[in-house]
Coordinates of C-alpha atoms in Angstrom, one line a residue:
X1 CA -9.1 24.2 -41.6
X2 CA -7.5 22.4 -43.9
X3 CA -5.1 19.9 -42.6
X4 CA -1.4 20.7 -43.6
X5 CA 0.9 18.3 -45.0
X6 CA 4.5 18.6 -43.7
X7 CA 7.8 17.6 -44.8
X8 CA 10.6 17.5 -42.4
X9 CA 13.8 19.0 -43.4
X10 CA 16.2 17.0 -40.7
X11 CA 15.8 13.6 -39.0
X12 CA 16.0 15.4 -35.6
X13 CA 15.7 14.0 -31.6
X14 CA 13.3 17.1 -31.4
X15 CA 11.3 16.4 -34.5
X16 CA 11.3 12.7 -33.1
X17 CA 10.2 12.9 -29.7
X18 CA 8.0 16.2 -30.0
X19 CA 7.1 17.8 -33.4
X20 CA 6.1 14.9 -35.2
X21 CA 3.4 14.1 -32.7
X22 CA 2.2 17.6 -32.3
X23 CA 1.7 18.4 -36.0
X24 CA -0.7 15.0 -36.2
X25 CA -2.1 16.0 -32.8
X26 CA -2.9 19.5 -34.3
X27 CA -4.7 18.0 -37.7
X28 CA -1.7 18.0 -39.8
X29 CA 0.0 15.3 -42.1
X30 CA 3.8 14.1 -42.0
X31 CA 4.5 13.1 -45.4
X32 CA 8.5 12.5 -45.3
X33 CA 11.7 13.9 -44.3
X34 CA 14.9 14.8 -46.1
X35 CA 18.3 13.6 -44.2
X36 CA 22.1 14.0 -45.0
X37 CA 22.1 10.4 -44.4
X38 CA 20.0 8.1 -46.7
X39 CA 19.9 5.4 -44.2
X40 CA 19.0 7.6 -41.4
X41 CA 16.1 9.0 -43.8
X42 CA 14.9 5.5 -44.7
X43 CA 15.1 4.5 -41.2
X44 CA 13.5 7.6 -39.8
X45 CA 10.7 7.7 -42.5
X46 CA 9.8 4.1 -41.5
X47 CA 10.1 4.4 -37.6
X48 CA 7.5 7.2 -37.9
X49 CA 5.3 6.2 -40.9
X50 CA 6.1 8.6 -43.2
X51 CA 6.2 8.2 -47.2
X52 CA 8.7 9.4 -48.5
X53 CA 12.6 9.6 -47.7
X54 CA 15.4 11.5 -50.0
X55 CA 18.8 13.2 -49.1
X56 CA 17.4 15.9 -51.9
X57 CA 15.9 18.9 -50.2
X58 CA 14.8 20.2 -54.0
X59 CA 12.8 16.8 -53.9
X60 CA 11.3 17.1 -50.7
X61 CA 10.6 20.8 -51.8
X62 CA 8.7 19.1 -54.9
X63 CA 6.3 17.5 -53.2
X64 CA 3.0 18.1 -52.5
X65 CA 3.3 19.5 -49.4
X66 CA 2.1 22.7 -47.5
X67 CA 4.8 23.6 -44.8
X68 CA 8.1 22.3 -43.6
X69 CA 9.5 21.9 -40.3
X70 CA 13.2 22.8 -40.3
X71 CA 15.5 21.2 -37.3
X72 CA 19.1 20.6 -38.9
X73 CA 21.9 22.2 -37.2
X74 CA 21.8 25.6 -36.6
X75 CA 24.4 26.5 -39.5
X76 CA 21.7 25.0 -42.2
X77 CA 18.7 26.9 -41.2
X78 CA 19.2 30.3 -43.1
X79 CA 19.6 28.5 -46.5
X80 CA 17.2 25.8 -46.1
X81 CA 14.1 28.1 -44.9
X82 CA 15.2 30.7 -48.1
X83 CA 15.0 27.6 -50.6
X84 CA 11.6 26.7 -48.8
X85 CA 10.1 30.3 -48.6
X86 CA 11.2 30.3 -52.2
X87 CA 9.2 26.9 -52.9
X88 CA 6.4 28.4 -51.6
X89 CA 6.3 26.7 -48.1
X90 CA 5.4 28.1 -45.0
X91 CA 8.1 27.7 -42.6
X92 CA 8.3 26.5 -39.0
X93 CA 12.2 26.7 -38.1
X94 CA 13.7 25.6 -35.1
X95 CA 15.6 28.1 -32.8
X96 CA 18.0 30.0 -33.8
X97 CA 16.5 31.4 -36.9
X98 CA 20.3 31.6 -37.9
X99 CA 23.5 32.6 -37.2
X100 CA 23.5 36.2 -38.2
X101 CA 20.8 38.8 -37.4
X102 CA 20.9 40.1 -40.8
X103 CA 19.8 36.8 -42.4
X104 CA 17.4 36.5 -39.8
X105 CA 15.9 39.3 -41.2
X106 CA 16.4 38.8 -44.7
X107 CA 14.3 35.2 -43.8
X108 CA 11.5 37.4 -41.8
X109 CA 11.1 39.8 -45.0
X110 CA 11.2 37.1 -47.7
X111 CA 8.3 35.3 -46.0
X112 CA 6.6 38.8 -45.4
X113 CA 6.8 39.5 -49.2
X114 CA 5.8 36.1 -50.8
X115 CA 2.6 36.1 -48.1
X116 CA 4.0 32.7 -46.3
X117 CA 4.3 32.0 -42.9
X118 CA 7.8 32.2 -41.0
X119 CA 7.6 31.1 -37.5
X120 CA 10.4 30.1 -34.9
X121 CA 9.8 26.8 -32.6
X122 CA 10.0 28.7 -29.4
X123 CA 7.9 26.7 -27.4
X124 CA 7.5 28.6 -24.3
X125 CA 5.7 31.5 -25.3
X126 CA 2.5 29.6 -25.9
X127 CA 3.1 28.2 -22.4
X128 CA -0.2 28.7 -20.5
X129 CA 2.2 29.4 -17.6
X130 CA 4.0 32.3 -19.3
X131 CA 0.4 33.8 -20.8
X132 CA -1.0 33.8 -17.5
X133 CA 2.5 35.7 -16.2
X134 CA 1.6 38.6 -19.2
X135 CA -2.0 38.8 -18.2
X136 CA -0.9 39.2 -14.6
X137 CA 1.9 41.8 -15.7
X138 CA -0.6 43.7 -18.1
X139 CA -3.5 43.5 -15.7
X140 CA -1.2 45.5 -12.9
X141 CA -1.0 42.7 -10.9
X142 CA 2.5 43.2 -9.3
X143 CA 2.5 47.0 -10.0
X144 CA 5.3 48.3 -12.2
X145 CA 7.6 45.6 -13.5
X146 CA 11.2 46.3 -12.4
X147 CA 13.4 42.9 -12.8
X148 CA 13.2 39.5 -13.6
X149 CA 15.2 36.7 -13.6
X150 CA 15.4 33.1 -15.0
X151 CA 16.8 29.7 -14.0
X152 CA 17.1 27.9 -17.1
X153 CA 19.8 25.2 -15.8
X154 CA 19.4 21.9 -16.6
X155 CA 21.6 18.6 -17.6
X156 CA 21.9 18.1 -21.1
X157 CA 21.2 14.6 -22.2
X158 CA 23.7 12.3 -23.1
X159 CA 22.3 11.6 -26.5
X160 CA 22.6 15.0 -27.4
X161 CA 26.1 15.9 -26.5
X162 CA 27.1 15.9 -30.0
X163 CA 27.1 19.1 -32.1
X164 CA 26.0 21.2 -29.5
X165 CA 28.9 21.5 -28.2
X166 CA 31.6 21.0 -30.6
X167 CA 33.5 24.5 -31.6
X168 CA 33.7 22.8 -35.7
X169 CA 29.7 22.9 -36.0
X170 CA 29.1 26.9 -36.0
X171 CA 26.2 27.8 -33.9
X172 CA 26.9 25.0 -31.2
X173 CA 26.7 26.1 -27.5
X174 CA 24.6 27.0 -24.3
X175 CA 23.4 30.5 -25.4
X176 CA 22.0 29.7 -28.8
X177 CA 20.5 27.0 -27.2
X178 CA 19.0 27.9 -24.4
X179 CA 19.5 31.8 -23.6
X180 CA 17.5 32.3 -26.6
X181 CA 14.9 30.6 -25.6
X182 CA 14.8 32.9 -22.4
X183 CA 14.7 35.9 -24.8
X184 CA 11.6 34.4 -26.8
X185 CA 9.7 34.4 -22.9
X186 CA 11.5 38.0 -21.5
X187 CA 11.0 40.1 -24.9
X188 CA 7.1 39.8 -25.0
X189 CA 7.0 40.5 -21.3
X190 CA 9.3 43.2 -20.3
X191 CA 9.7 45.5 -24.0
X192 CA 12.6 46.1 -25.9
X193 CA 15.9 44.4 -25.2
X194 CA 18.8 47.2 -26.0
X195 CA 21.7 45.9 -23.9
X196 CA 23.8 42.7 -23.0
X197 CA 26.1 41.7 -20.6
X198 CA 27.0 38.0 -20.2
X199 CA 30.1 35.5 -19.3
X200 CA 30.2 32.2 -20.2
X201 CA 32.4 29.0 -19.2
X202 CA 33.2 25.3 -20.0
X203 CA 32.3 23.1 -16.9
X204 CA 31.7 19.7 -17.4
X205 CA 34.2 17.3 -17.6
X206 CA 32.3 15.3 -20.2
X207 CA 32.2 18.5 -22.4
X208 CA 35.3 17.8 -24.7
X209 CA 34.1 20.0 -27.5
X210 CA 35.4 22.8 -26.3
X211 CA 32.2 25.1 -26.3
X212 CA 30.6 26.8 -23.2
X213 CA 28.1 24.7 -21.4
X214 CA 27.1 27.5 -18.8
X215 CA 26.4 31.3 -18.9
X216 CA 25.2 34.1 -17.2
X217 CA 23.4 37.0 -18.9
X218 CA 21.7 40.4 -17.8
X219 CA 19.8 42.5 -20.4
X220 CA 18.5 45.7 -20.0
X221 CA 14.7 46.2 -21.5
X222 CA 13.1 49.5 -22.5
X223 CA 9.6 50.8 -22.3
X224 CA 8.2 54.0 -23.2
X225 CA 7.4 56.2 -20.1
X226 CA 8.3 53.1 -17.9
X227 CA 11.5 52.6 -15.9
X228 CA 14.4 50.3 -17.2
X229 CA 14.3 47.0 -16.3
X230 CA 16.8 44.0 -15.8
X231 CA 16.6 40.5 -16.3
X232 CA 19.2 38.0 -15.4
X233 CA 19.5 34.4 -17.1
X234 CA 21.5 31.3 -15.7
X235 CA 21.5 28.7 -18.9
X236 CA 23.4 26.0 -18.3
X237 CA 23.9 21.8 -19.8
X238 CA 25.9 20.8 -16.4
X239 CA 23.3 21.4 -13.8
X240 CA 21.3 18.1 -12.9
X241 CA 19.3 18.8 -9.7
X242 CA 17.5 22.0 -10.2
X243 CA 14.2 23.2 -11.1
X244 CA 13.5 25.8 -14.0
X245 CA 12.4 29.2 -13.0
X246 CA 10.8 32.6 -13.8
X247 CA 10.6 35.2 -11.3
X248 CA 9.3 38.8 -12.3
X249 CA 9.5 41.4 -9.6
X250 CA 7.4 44.9 -9.5
X251 CA 6.7 47.5 -7.2
X252 CA 3.7 46.0 -5.6
X253 CA 4.8 42.1 -5.9
X254 CA 6.5 39.4 -7.5
X255 CA 5.2 36.5 -9.9
X256 CA 7.0 33.6 -9.6
X257 CA 6.6 30.2 -12.0
X258 CA 8.1 26.8 -10.5
X259 CA 9.0 24.9 -13.2
X260 CA 9.2 27.7 -15.7
X261 CA 10.9 26.8 -18.8
X262 CA 10.8 23.1 -19.3
X263 CA 9.4 21.4 -22.3
X264 CA 6.1 20.2 -20.4
X265 CA 3.4 22.1 -19.6
X266 CA 3.4 21.4 -16.1
X267 CA 4.3 24.1 -13.4
X268 CA 2.9 26.4 -10.7
X269 CA 2.2 30.3 -10.7
X270 CA 3.0 32.1 -7.3
X271 CA 1.5 35.6 -6.6
X272 CA 3.2 37.8 -3.9
X273 CA 1.5 40.6 -2.8
X274 CA 0.9 42.8 0.2
X275 CA -2.2 40.6 0.6
X276 CA 0.1 37.2 1.0
X277 CA 0.7 34.5 -1.2
X278 CA -1.8 33.6 -3.8
X279 CA -1.5 30.2 -5.9
X280 CA -2.8 31.3 -9.5
X281 CA -4.8 28.8 -11.0
X282 CA -3.6 27.8 -14.9
X283 CA -4.7 24.5 -17.0
X284 CA -1.5 22.9 -18.0
X285 CA -3.0 20.2 -19.6
X286 CA -2.3 20.3 -23.1
X287 CA 1.2 19.9 -24.8
X288 CA 3.1 22.7 -25.6
X289 CA 4.1 21.5 -29.1
X290 CA 0.3 21.3 -29.8
X291 CA -0.4 24.7 -28.7
X292 CA 2.3 25.9 -31.1
X293 CA 1.7 23.8 -34.1
X294 CA -2.1 24.6 -33.9
X295 CA -1.1 28.6 -33.3
X296 CA 1.1 28.1 -36.9
X297 CA -1.6 26.1 -38.8
X298 CA -4.2 29.2 -37.7
X299 CA -1.8 31.6 -38.7
X300 CA -1.5 29.7 -42.5
X301 CA -5.5 29.7 -42.5
X302 CA -5.5 33.8 -41.6
X303 CA -7.7 33.3 -38.6
X304 CA -4.5 33.7 -36.1
X305 CA -0.9 34.5 -35.2
X306 CA 2.1 31.9 -34.5
X307 CA 3.2 31.4 -31.2
X308 CA 6.9 32.9 -31.9
X309 CA 6.7 34.5 -35.4
X310 CA 9.5 34.9 -37.9
X311 CA 10.1 38.7 -36.2
X312 CA 9.8 37.3 -32.6
X313 CA 12.2 34.7 -33.0
X314 CA 14.3 37.6 -35.1
X315 CA 14.7 39.4 -31.9
X316 CA 15.4 36.2 -30.0
X317 CA 18.2 36.0 -32.1
X318 CA 20.1 39.3 -31.5
X319 CA 19.5 38.7 -27.6
X320 CA 21.5 35.3 -28.0
X321 CA 24.1 36.9 -30.4
X322 CA 24.4 39.8 -28.4
X323 CA 25.3 37.7 -24.9
X324 CA 27.8 35.3 -27.2
X325 CA 29.7 38.5 -28.1
X326 CA 29.2 40.2 -24.7
X327 CA 30.8 36.6 -23.1
X328 CA 33.9 36.7 -25.8
X329 CA 34.7 40.4 -25.6
X330 CA 33.9 41.2 -22.0
X331 CA 32.0 44.1 -22.8
X332 CA 28.2 45.0 -22.8
X333 CA 26.8 44.8 -26.3
X334 CA 23.9 47.2 -27.5
X335 CA 21.1 46.0 -29.7
X336 CA 20.3 47.9 -33.0

């Protein structure tokens, strides 16, 4: 497989701590970065051994690169992704793809028309833990699925308590940051999300931005010929002493995944049926972002599929936007 040459749109924390290493570990090369600040672009490039740094997106798109990774603030994703696609570049975009489902759908359609790969950087669907859960459900290990529960309450690191909580930046708040990650796991597991009810609050005394930092959501899923499924999520930036978890309940058993929603692959899958509790063996040795970048490269090559395709990212966004609307209006929101 030819090595992909990458340009970074955004000198972000996630690029610095996760994605650059994953690109390189999957055989790719990172050529340079664009940032709104020339000083930050130069410093970032020097620190990570990149050849180029610029504040001009068109300049980056003119470089000899195959793909871009977009990790700017959420309000910039749509425009930057569309410009990259028109320039003939494959796109790996941070979640959410956009702030409007129509814009995200336009991104997906544009990539399809141009024959380019558009993927969302949802790392969790590629986790071997979640792959094992999908296999167990498909094999009927717990019978007919009835409900699921996600505990994704964490403490937002101090270094990230900036635009994510500021109302002045469109696309901030815990729902677009975390609930859409939950949806990226639940959607391929449970079927079609059709209705969402959510409540969101502001809890942390250090949260002076005015945006919600905790939310609970109930999602109704439907599958042809099977009973509807209810999924519950608890997403938070304010909880410092809890494990993340996924539970899936069926007519014949329950699957519980401990440490299910972290950025690292560690975790444990427990299967409970009438036979008792069984620890399901899962190889968690590989970095989740390396898994995702390798899958992206295979999609570009035409030999595989991205961990979360553009359409997967679109559906996760629809759930998150419905949760946002429900939390604001106090009503259940139906997904078209």
